[in-house]
Amino acid sequence: MKYPPNFLVIKVMCSGRVDPQFILEAFRRGADGVMVAGCHPGDCHYIEGNYKTLRRMTLLKRMLREFGIEEERFRLEWISASEAEKFVRVANEMYEKIKALGPLRIEEV
Amino acid sequence: MSKPVLVIGGGIAGIQAALDLADQGIQVYLVEKSPSIGGRMAQLDKTFPTLDCASCILTPKMVSVARHNNIKLLTYSEVIEVSGRAGDFNVKILKKPRYVEEENCIGCGECVAKCPSRVPDEFNLKMSNRKAIYFPFPQAVPLKATIDKEHCLFFTKGVCRVCERFCPTKAINFEQQPKTIELNVAAIIIATGYDLIDPSLAPLYGYGKYQNVYTSLEFERLVSSTGPTNGEIIRRSDGKHPKSIAFIQCVCSRDVKINPNCSAFCCMASVKEAILAKEHLGDVDCTIFYMDLRAFGKGYQEFYKRAMEEFNIKFIKAKPAKIEEKPETKNLLITYEEQVTGVKRVLEVDMVVLAVGVKPVYPEAISLEKNEDGWVKLRNPYLDPVSTSIEGVYIIGVAAGAKDIPDSVTQAGAAAVKASILAWGGG
Amino acid sequence: MEQPRIGVYICHCGVNIAGTVNVREVVEYAKNLPNVVEAKDYVFMCSAPGQEIIREDIKKCQLNRVVVAACSPTMHEHTFRTVLAEAGLNPYLLEMANIREHCSWVHTDKVAATEKAKKLVEIAVAKASTLEPLEEIEFKVNENLLIVGGGVAGMTAALDSARRGFRVYLVEKKPILGGNTARLGRLAGTDMRGVDVAGSMIEYVKRNGMITTLTNTELVSVDGSVGNFKVTLLKKPTYVNEKCTKCGECVKVCPVEVPNEYEFGLTKRKAIYLPSPASYASTYVIDGENCTKCGECVKICPVNAINLEEESERIEIYVGAVIAACGYDPYEPSVGEYGYGLSNKVITLFQLNRLLDPEGPTNGELKIDGFVPRSIAFIMCVGSLNTTPNSYPYCSRMCCSSTLKDILLLKEKYPNIDVYVIYKDMRTYGRDEQLYLTACEKFVKFARFREAPKVSVTGESLEVTFFEETLGEEISIPVDLVVLAVGMKPPKDVEKIRTILKVGCGPEGFLKEAHLKLRPVEAVTDGVYLAGAVTGPKNVVESITSGSAAASKAVGLLCREKVRIEPTIASIREELCSGCGICVSVCPYGAIIIQIKENTRSAKVEPALCKGCGVCAASCPSGAAQQLKYKDIQLKAQILAATYKR
């Protein structure tokens, strides 16, 4: 199970910890894409954290569109600890899509 | 206050039993006959079906054992006498002299570097040499040098003593005497593991005759980065990488003349070894000759499928009749019968690995009741699955029956809780 | 805060990392990162010499932060935290970079993998620069144990724990203990039957004063965490009390008839029934799901033992540890699968086992429609090895041995029956190989199928057709009886149980252990342990052994007076807090309250309840709420490091 090495991982205990400002910061600093991966809704290890994530990220996606950042550059995925194949598939897909889009030249956005 | 428990054998099963007991606050004596704990698992590179690095998951447990306040580790020691009954066993342990003072030895390795002798290294299945003063492997616990009396120039010829001169902490002591330790324990857990059955009992496979025929354990050492070739799979005959490897299953197993039982883990071990060969060599043809591919445990069938589909390992259902050698190349010729057509075929390969069956090792000091096939008889396999015929004496790991690591670890836990009941005066 | 002095340690992990990542290059890169004063590599960082290197350097180089780049933190974060503690550093001044599972194991391009490893180390170093010492919080451990599931694994765990001196609550959803094993006849390698083994254990459980058995009881919820769980149970009514004399008059008048699960559907039972013929069922019970509440049984009962108004009871208990021993369900072939359900001459191995049991529905006589079959075909791997569209991909482990055991029993009684075993691989592992040898000696015929055999039912006769691998041709065998060696599947309520206990499951649906090799009876969630077939197919002996192993782990926890919780909990800076209450509303555990001090409102975290999810930190508009070790500035430092172009 292999995927492209372009993904750098920052660990948080729950996707509910992810403040939308982190994603904006990542794009601002030069990331070409950002993925937030969490447990499936209903399976959150901390009960409801991921529902908060879902709400926040839905709103964030609208904001990103307003900024002119393409939709494919930000992904919210529900991947459980035993779904390695899904992670690999998603990572490969995301890589292909962003490669096609090219680097996000944030200064120009 | 609880009474202590004795664990005989420092492989993964013994280690786990010791840790479980110690974590409960019970004093444990862990006796191991070789200079370091770790057992067979320390000789493996990766384990199936997760391809976890064996050392990575074993060494932290070994360190926990060494550091645990409730575990007294007695390595290079053997149990010589046992008497008494459940709850009250009197045990005599012989601590063999290392001729190195353990409190002073810092494991620096100067002695090893200076020692002039060469001894076949049993940890590497004699495929390389060690010195007469040695550490069994670099991550040994305890990391204390040991002098092998039988091969030391001082003990055999009265000369040398170079190690003594160079030891920075003056830890060498040729006068060291064996020590007898007497203990009283509530329970005994036997975790003495296994040896491979002598593959020369299957002479038609050419082990010992043909250089490029290996046992599974030898192959494990070849593949290990701490092994005799630093993880390079190269042939004994010419040091070249093999372009084709054949694995033969059920050697000295499932054979009424030698051993009627199945050794449980060899099918999966060979599948793993074939996958490792592919990972190391890339361009290598791997064929497994099997009778039944026993992929029965959790994740095993999926691992088997992966071997076939992802790694292109070939599986031929046949028990080869014989193996011969091509003298010019030292390649091997495997004669087998094709299942469906009945046609006799010969496969030429660069290297052969024999999945040799296992036989248990038992401590001589305890007379355990055994079955006809030489394996220990359990008291009541259903209501008391880890008890031997002697009350208070438990048996776990492969010594209790061929099994893989997860089952050994599970049995270790089971024996630990049973022993803990005795340790607290129950039972 | 002091100036960080970071030591970076890169592990080779044998060839696991070093085979793909150029470790030396990463070491050199690390040396030039901000605040790094030392960087080294070693073949196995987690081994004794590896740990010693770190310990030594902490003293020699006066390190106050440590980064270890190696495998997943789930493997060795604890190990390396201990190293720091032993060297006198706060264990939370450690940061790990996963350059194995997140790098060397998943990338093939060595150059790219090395670059990524450098970046991962850079991210870890950036985090390490921001780390602060944290103190673990201690809680007292509740000494009680909850065991969910009263089969042989659960009962074994209960007996071992009770004999060790701990109070056990043994909860079983059915009206009696014994689980699946109580439905089995003769077992392999012994004269005992499954019902005897289960029966023995039930006797011991009954007599042990430390075990409180709650049958007909289901798990509703589990709150809290390791050492302190609050468990809510629902004890459902059986509607029959101890006055019952087992006279059986009620059964005669009950109008409801359903398949008898004890006989695997071979016979029927009423809604009021004796849960098992074995002596340990002390009263009749009413199956609440099928009872129509007609009241006939009440009228006829001579001792007034039935009360149809009986209500469910909610019970709350407090325990320190939980063992899930919920067992398995046998694979149920669908109607038509191998002819199952289309003819009473196609049965499962479990049903055969009942028929051969002297206390079974036919008193041990193998008779179908009144006749002893002259020939039987056993089809193996039913429901396993992806043989049919509904099958599971895994091997069910126990079926080869169980089948041969039953065949040998059968041959003892009926030596002239022609027996065919149609199989894929004969997986009689270990000493069970001797069953295979004996079966061959008794002229059992073995044939290997390539694709799942087809069973055709025409009138009274059955024919099994398949492509035989050794002959290399399709053959058809007419037989009087087909027995399907069905496998094991996860129990039907496994989803419910695992959600309540917050335990993961594998792709096949069985509960997932913390580590397949070295932690086979522990769940990832601290304080929750797993026993028996709920983690995967096992035979009776293996289930019983794992029950003891789970008890060993649970007892290890309960022995400790105190348990320490990870301090990565929420923390609120009062001076920034406006008391808006958003954090209170988003916290899933109710761990935050609003306090009023000197007329100002501010939020306060209750450490005992906080589980460290960080949702409050992400919701806080002022940044007053933060999660220790995952504060905004810490995560931002990592983002900066990740995107920084050196």
PDB file of N, CA and C in Angstrom, chain B residues 191-255:
ATOM      1  N   ALA B 191       8.335 -22.220  30.082  1.00  0.00           N
ATOM      2  CA  ALA B 191       8.201 -21.553  28.771  1.00  0.00           C
ATOM      3  C   ALA B 191       9.487 -21.784  28.005  1.00  0.00           C
ATOM      4  N   THR B 192       9.858 -23.054  27.907  1.00  0.00           N
ATOM      5  CA  THR B 192      11.190 -23.369  27.407  1.00  0.00           C
ATOM      6  C   THR B 192      11.291 -23.518  25.895  1.00  0.00           C
ATOM      7  N   GLY B 193      10.204 -23.301  25.180  1.00  0.00           N
ATOM      8  CA  GLY B 193      10.277 -23.200  23.725  1.00  0.00           C
ATOM      9  C   GLY B 193      10.612 -24.471  22.965  1.00  0.00           C
ATOM     10  N   TYR B 194      11.335 -24.290  21.855  1.00  0.00           N
ATOM     11  CA  TYR B 194      11.521 -25.413  20.943  1.00  0.00           C
ATOM     12  C   TYR B 194      12.879 -25.389  20.253  1.00  0.00           C
ATOM     13  N   ASP B 195      13.161 -26.513  19.619  1.00  0.00           N
ATOM     14  CA  ASP B 195      14.289 -26.627  18.696  1.00  0.00           C
ATOM     15  C   ASP B 195      13.715 -27.139  17.387  1.00  0.00           C
ATOM     16  N   LEU B 196      14.428 -26.953  16.314  1.00  0.00           N
ATOM     17  CA  LEU B 196      13.997 -27.580  15.066  1.00  0.00           C
ATOM     18  C   LEU B 196      14.364 -29.059  15.131  1.00  0.00           C
ATOM     19  N   ILE B 197      13.521 -29.879  14.561  1.00  0.00           N
ATOM     20  CA  ILE B 197      13.848 -31.298  14.441  1.00  0.00           C
ATOM     21  C   ILE B 197      15.062 -31.401  13.516  1.00  0.00           C
ATOM     22  N   ASP B 198      15.911 -32.359  13.749  1.00  0.00           N
ATOM     23  CA  ASP B 198      17.124 -32.485  12.933  1.00  0.00           C
ATOM     24  C   ASP B 198      16.762 -32.750  11.476  1.00  0.00           C
ATOM     25  N   PRO B 199      17.046 -31.802  10.582  1.00  0.00           N
ATOM     26  CA  PRO B 199      16.629 -31.987   9.185  1.00  0.00           C
ATOM     27  C   PRO B 199      17.351 -33.135   8.471  1.00  0.00           C
ATOM     28  N   SER B 200      18.425 -33.633   9.086  1.00  0.00           N
ATOM     29  CA  SER B 200      19.072 -34.780   8.422  1.00  0.00           C
ATOM     30  C   SER B 200      18.226 -36.039   8.563  1.00  0.00           C
ATOM     31  N   LEU B 201      17.120 -35.947   9.337  1.00  0.00           N
ATOM     32  CA  LEU B 201      16.187 -37.068   9.401  1.00  0.00           C
ATOM     33  C   LEU B 201      15.412 -37.188   8.089  1.00  0.00           C
ATOM     34  N   ALA B 202      15.523 -36.132   7.262  1.00  0.00           N
ATOM     35  CA  ALA B 202      14.914 -36.190   5.927  1.00  0.00           C
ATOM     36  C   ALA B 202      16.063 -36.061   4.930  1.00  0.00           C
ATOM     37  N   PRO B 203      16.886 -37.115   4.804  1.00  0.00           N
ATOM     38  CA  PRO B 203      18.134 -37.008   4.038  1.00  0.00           C
ATOM     39  C   PRO B 203      17.945 -36.697   2.559  1.00  0.00           C
ATOM     40  N   LEU B 204      16.753 -37.050   2.029  1.00  0.00           N
ATOM     41  CA  LEU B 204      16.527 -36.807   0.615  1.00  0.00           C
ATOM     42  C   LEU B 204      16.469 -35.327   0.262  1.00  0.00           C
ATOM     43  N   TYR B 205      16.394 -34.460   1.267  1.00  0.00           N
ATOM     44  CA  TYR B 205      16.354 -33.038   0.981  1.00  0.00           C
ATOM     45  C   TYR B 205      17.729 -32.384   1.011  1.00  0.00           C
ATOM     46  N   GLY B 206      18.732 -33.178   1.337  1.00  0.00           N
ATOM     47  CA  GLY B 206      20.103 -32.705   1.184  1.00  0.00           C
ATOM     48  C   GLY B 206      20.602 -31.680   2.170  1.00  0.00           C
ATOM     49  N   TYR B 207      19.913 -31.493   3.288  1.00  0.00           N
ATOM     50  CA  TYR B 207      20.439 -30.527   4.251  1.00  0.00           C
ATOM     51  C   TYR B 207      21.754 -31.040   4.829  1.00  0.00           C
ATOM     52  N   GLY B 208      22.741 -30.162   4.862  1.00  0.00           N
ATOM     53  CA  GLY B 208      24.044 -30.561   5.395  1.00  0.00           C
ATOM     54  C   GLY B 208      24.944 -31.099   4.289  1.00  0.00           C
ATOM     55  N   LYS B 209      24.314 -31.557   3.208  1.00  0.00           N
ATOM     56  CA  LYS B 209      25.082 -32.100   2.073  1.00  0.00           C
ATOM     57  C   LYS B 209      25.283 -31.002   1.026  1.00  0.00           C
ATOM     58  N   TYR B 210      24.193 -30.303   0.728  1.00  0.00           N
ATOM     59  CA  TYR B 210      24.245 -29.267  -0.297  1.00  0.00           C
ATOM     60  C   TYR B 210      24.286 -27.905   0.379  1.00  0.00           C
ATOM     61  N   GLN B 211      25.248 -27.096  -0.045  1.00  0.00           N
ATOM     62  CA  GLN B 211      25.465 -25.828   0.630  1.00  0.00           C
ATOM     63  C   GLN B 211      24.284 -24.881   0.581  1.00  0.00           C
ATOM     64  N   ASN B 212      23.531 -24.924  -0.533  1.00  0.00           N
ATOM     65  CA  ASN B 212      22.478 -23.920  -0.687  1.00  0.00           C
ATOM     66  C   ASN B 212      21.109 -24.384  -0.203  1.00  0.00           C
ATOM     67  N   VAL B 213      21.114 -25.432   0.626  1.00  0.00           N
ATOM     68  CA  VAL B 213      19.862 -25.848   1.274  1.00  0.00           C
ATOM     69  C   VAL B 213      19.909 -25.346   2.709  1.00  0.00           C
ATOM     70  N   TYR B 214      18.926 -24.555   3.098  1.00  0.00           N
ATOM     71  CA  TYR B 214      18.895 -23.923   4.417  1.00  0.00           C
ATOM     72  C   TYR B 214      17.663 -24.379   5.194  1.00  0.00           C
ATOM     73  N   THR B 215      17.735 -24.238   6.526  1.00  0.00           N
ATOM     74  CA  THR B 215      16.507 -24.421   7.314  1.00  0.00           C
ATOM     75  C   THR B 215      15.839 -23.053   7.410  1.00  0.00           C
ATOM     76  N   SER B 216      14.582 -23.055   7.814  1.00  0.00           N
ATOM     77  CA  SER B 216      13.830 -21.808   7.932  1.00  0.00           C
ATOM     78  C   SER B 216      14.510 -20.847   8.893  1.00  0.00           C
ATOM     79  N   LEU B 217      15.001 -21.355  10.015  1.00  0.00           N
ATOM     80  CA  LEU B 217      15.655 -20.477  10.994  1.00  0.00           C
ATOM     81  C   LEU B 217      16.925 -19.873  10.402  1.00  0.00           C
ATOM     82  N   GLU B 218      17.676 -20.673   9.625  1.00  0.00           N
ATOM     83  CA  GLU B 218      18.877 -20.131   8.988  1.00  0.00           C
ATOM     84  C   GLU B 218      18.496 -19.004   8.043  1.00  0.00           C
ATOM     85  N   PHE B 219      17.415 -19.192   7.309  1.00  0.00           N
ATOM     86  CA  PHE B 219      16.984 -18.156   6.378  1.00  0.00           C
ATOM     87  C   PHE B 219      16.578 -16.901   7.132  1.00  0.00           C
ATOM     88  N   GLU B 220      15.907 -17.080   8.280  1.00  0.00           N
ATOM     89  CA  GLU B 220      15.515 -15.927   9.092  1.00  0.00           C
ATOM     90  C   GLU B 220      16.751 -15.109   9.465  1.00  0.00           C
ATOM     91  N   ARG B 221      17.833 -15.798   9.810  1.00  0.00           N
ATOM     92  CA  ARG B 221      19.047 -15.065  10.169  1.00  0.00           C
ATOM     93  C   ARG B 221      19.651 -14.370   8.953  1.00  0.00           C
ATOM     94  N   LEU B 222      19.587 -15.013   7.806  1.00  0.00           N
ATOM     95  CA  LEU B 222      20.120 -14.404   6.582  1.00  0.00           C
ATOM     96  C   LEU B 222      19.418 -13.085   6.287  1.00  0.00           C
ATOM     97  N   VAL B 223      18.105 -13.100   6.516  1.00  0.00           N
ATOM     98  CA  VAL B 223      17.285 -11.949   6.159  1.00  0.00           C
ATOM     99  C   VAL B 223      17.381 -10.823   7.192  1.00  0.00           C
ATOM    100  N   SER B 224      17.866 -11.154   8.392  1.00  0.00           N
ATOM    101  CA  SER B 224      17.911 -10.154   9.464  1.00  0.00           C
ATOM    102  C   SER B 224      19.083  -9.208   9.318  1.00  0.00           C
ATOM    103  N   SER B 225      18.850  -7.954   9.585  1.00  0.00           N
ATOM    104  CA  SER B 225      19.930  -6.977   9.466  1.00  0.00           C
ATOM    105  C   SER B 225      21.010  -7.225  10.507  1.00  0.00           C
ATOM    106  N   THR B 226      20.685  -7.956  11.581  1.00  0.00           N
ATOM    107  CA  THR B 226      21.709  -8.266  12.592  1.00  0.00           C
ATOM    108  C   THR B 226      22.294  -9.659  12.362  1.00  0.00           C
ATOM    109  N   GLY B 227      22.029 -10.225  11.190  1.00  0.00           N
ATOM    110  CA  GLY B 227      22.451 -11.602  10.921  1.00  0.00           C
ATOM    111  C   GLY B 227      23.852 -11.691  10.359  1.00  0.00           C
ATOM    112  N   PRO B 228      24.243 -12.896   9.917  1.00  0.00           N
ATOM    113  CA  PRO B 228      25.616 -13.134   9.463  1.00  0.00           C
ATOM    114  C   PRO B 228      25.987 -12.376   8.191  1.00  0.00           C
ATOM    115  N   THR B 229      24.983 -11.939   7.415  1.00  0.00           N
ATOM    116  CA  THR B 229      25.309 -11.231   6.167  1.00  0.00           C
ATOM    117  C   THR B 229      24.687  -9.841   6.158  1.00  0.00           C
ATOM    118  N   ASN B 230      24.361  -9.323   7.340  1.00  0.00           N
ATOM    119  CA  ASN B 230      23.724  -7.999   7.459  1.00  0.00           C
ATOM    120  C   ASN B 230      22.449  -7.882   6.649  1.00  0.00           C
ATOM    121  N   GLY B 231      21.723  -8.966   6.506  1.00  0.00           N
ATOM    122  CA  GLY B 231      20.446  -8.892   5.829  1.00  0.00           C
ATOM    123  C   GLY B 231      20.529  -9.125   4.326  1.00  0.00           C
ATOM    124  N   GLU B 232      21.736  -9.454   3.852  1.00  0.00           N
ATOM    125  CA  GLU B 232      21.865  -9.744   2.411  1.00  0.00           C
ATOM    126  C   GLU B 232      21.557 -11.217   2.197  1.00  0.00           C
ATOM    127  N   ILE B 233      20.659 -11.517   1.292  1.00  0.00           N
ATOM    128  CA  ILE B 233      20.373 -12.925   1.026  1.00  0.00           C
ATOM    129  C   ILE B 233      21.385 -13.375  -0.015  1.00  0.00           C
ATOM    130  N   ILE B 234      22.431 -14.055   0.444  1.00  0.00           N
ATOM    131  CA  ILE B 234      23.465 -14.536  -0.482  1.00  0.00           C
ATOM    132  C   ILE B 234      23.726 -16.006  -0.212  1.00  0.00           C
ATOM    133  N   ARG B 235      24.134 -16.714  -1.257  1.00  0.00           N
ATOM    134  CA  ARG B 235      24.299 -18.160  -1.147  1.00  0.00           C
ATOM    135  C   ARG B 235      25.609 -18.531  -0.472  1.00  0.00           C
ATOM    136  N   ARG B 236      25.550 -19.603   0.283  1.00  0.00           N
ATOM    137  CA  ARG B 236      26.753 -20.126   0.950  1.00  0.00           C
ATOM    138  C   ARG B 236      27.829 -20.462  -0.066  1.00  0.00           C
ATOM    139  N   SER B 237      27.388 -20.996  -1.223  1.00  0.00           N
ATOM    140  CA  SER B 237      28.380 -21.527  -2.159  1.00  0.00           C
ATOM    141  C   SER B 237      29.182 -20.439  -2.836  1.00  0.00           C
ATOM    142  N   ASP B 238      28.529 -19.366  -3.277  1.00  0.00           N
ATOM    143  CA  ASP B 238      29.274 -18.372  -4.032  1.00  0.00           C
ATOM    144  C   ASP B 238      29.012 -16.931  -3.612  1.00  0.00           C
ATOM    145  N   GLY B 239      28.271 -16.711  -2.558  1.00  0.00           N
ATOM    146  CA  GLY B 239      28.029 -15.339  -2.089  1.00  0.00           C
ATOM    147  C   GLY B 239      27.152 -14.526  -3.022  1.00  0.00           C
ATOM    148  N   LYS B 240      26.512 -15.175  -4.004  1.00  0.00           N
ATOM    149  CA  LYS B 240      25.683 -14.418  -4.943  1.00  0.00           C
ATOM    150  C   LYS B 240      24.231 -14.387  -4.450  1.00  0.00           C
ATOM    151  N   HIS B 241      23.489 -13.365  -4.933  1.00  0.00           N
ATOM    152  CA  HIS B 241      22.061 -13.312  -4.631  1.00  0.00           C
ATOM    153  C   HIS B 241      21.362 -14.399  -5.425  1.00  0.00           C
ATOM    154  N   PRO B 242      20.483 -15.173  -4.814  1.00  0.00           N
ATOM    155  CA  PRO B 242      19.745 -16.181  -5.589  1.00  0.00           C
ATOM    156  C   PRO B 242      18.713 -15.498  -6.481  1.00  0.00           C
ATOM    157  N   LYS B 243      18.516 -16.072  -7.664  1.00  0.00           N
ATOM    158  CA  LYS B 243      17.474 -15.537  -8.543  1.00  0.00           C
ATOM    159  C   LYS B 243      16.189 -16.324  -8.366  1.00  0.00           C
ATOM    160  N   SER B 244      16.305 -17.477  -7.689  1.00  0.00           N
ATOM    161  CA  SER B 244      15.106 -18.269  -7.443  1.00  0.00           C
ATOM    162  C   SER B 244      15.275 -19.007  -6.122  1.00  0.00           C
ATOM    163  N   ILE B 245      14.197 -19.023  -5.341  1.00  0.00           N
ATOM    164  CA  ILE B 245      14.223 -19.712  -4.048  1.00  0.00           C
ATOM    165  C   ILE B 245      12.992 -20.603  -3.953  1.00  0.00           C
ATOM    166  N   ALA B 246      13.201 -21.832  -3.485  1.00  0.00           N
ATOM    167  CA  ALA B 246      12.061 -22.723  -3.252  1.00  0.00           C
ATOM    168  C   ALA B 246      11.952 -22.991  -1.764  1.00  0.00           C
ATOM    169  N   PHE B 247      10.730 -22.961  -1.250  1.00  0.00           N
ATOM    170  CA  PHE B 247      10.465 -23.269   0.156  1.00  0.00           C
ATOM    171  C   PHE B 247       9.742 -24.604   0.180  1.00  0.00           C
ATOM    172  N   ILE B 248      10.235 -25.533   0.965  1.00  0.00           N
ATOM    173  CA  ILE B 248       9.586 -26.840   1.067  1.00  0.00           C
ATOM    174  C   ILE B 248       8.936 -26.951   2.434  1.00  0.00           C
ATOM    175  N   GLN B 249       7.600 -27.144   2.434  1.00  0.00           N
ATOM    176  CA  GLN B 249       6.875 -27.238   3.716  1.00  0.00           C
ATOM    177  C   GLN B 249       6.867 -28.658   4.253  1.00  0.00           C
ATOM    178  N   CYS B 250       6.503 -28.743   5.535  1.00  0.00           N
ATOM    179  CA  CYS B 250       6.295 -30.031   6.197  1.00  0.00           C
ATOM    180  C   CYS B 250       7.511 -30.949   6.157  1.00  0.00           C
ATOM    181  N   VAL B 251       8.722 -30.368   6.324  1.00  0.00           N
ATOM    182  CA  VAL B 251       9.911 -31.217   6.413  1.00  0.00           C
ATOM    183  C   VAL B 251      10.015 -31.677   7.855  1.00  0.00           C
ATOM    184  N   CYS B 252       9.959 -32.982   8.049  1.00  0.00           N
ATOM    185  CA  CYS B 252       9.926 -33.552   9.402  1.00  0.00           C
ATOM    186  C   CYS B 252       8.673 -33.166  10.183  1.00  0.00           C
ATOM    187  N   SER B 253       7.584 -32.883   9.481  1.00  0.00           N
ATOM    188  CA  SER B 253       6.275 -32.727  10.129  1.00  0.00           C
ATOM    189  C   SER B 253       5.269 -33.510   9.300  1.00  0.00           C
ATOM    190  N   ARG B 254       4.161 -33.846   9.882  1.00  0.00           N
ATOM    191  CA  ARG B 254       3.097 -34.566   9.179  1.00  0.00           C
ATOM    192  C   ARG B 254       3.668 -35.826   8.527  1.00  0.00           C
ATOM    193  N   ASP B 255       4.575 -36.453   9.229  1.00  0.00           N
ATOM    194  CA  ASP B 255       5.280 -37.612   8.706  1.00  0.00           C
ATOM    195  C   ASP B 255       5.256 -38.661   9.805  1.00  0.00           C
TER     196      ASP B 255
END
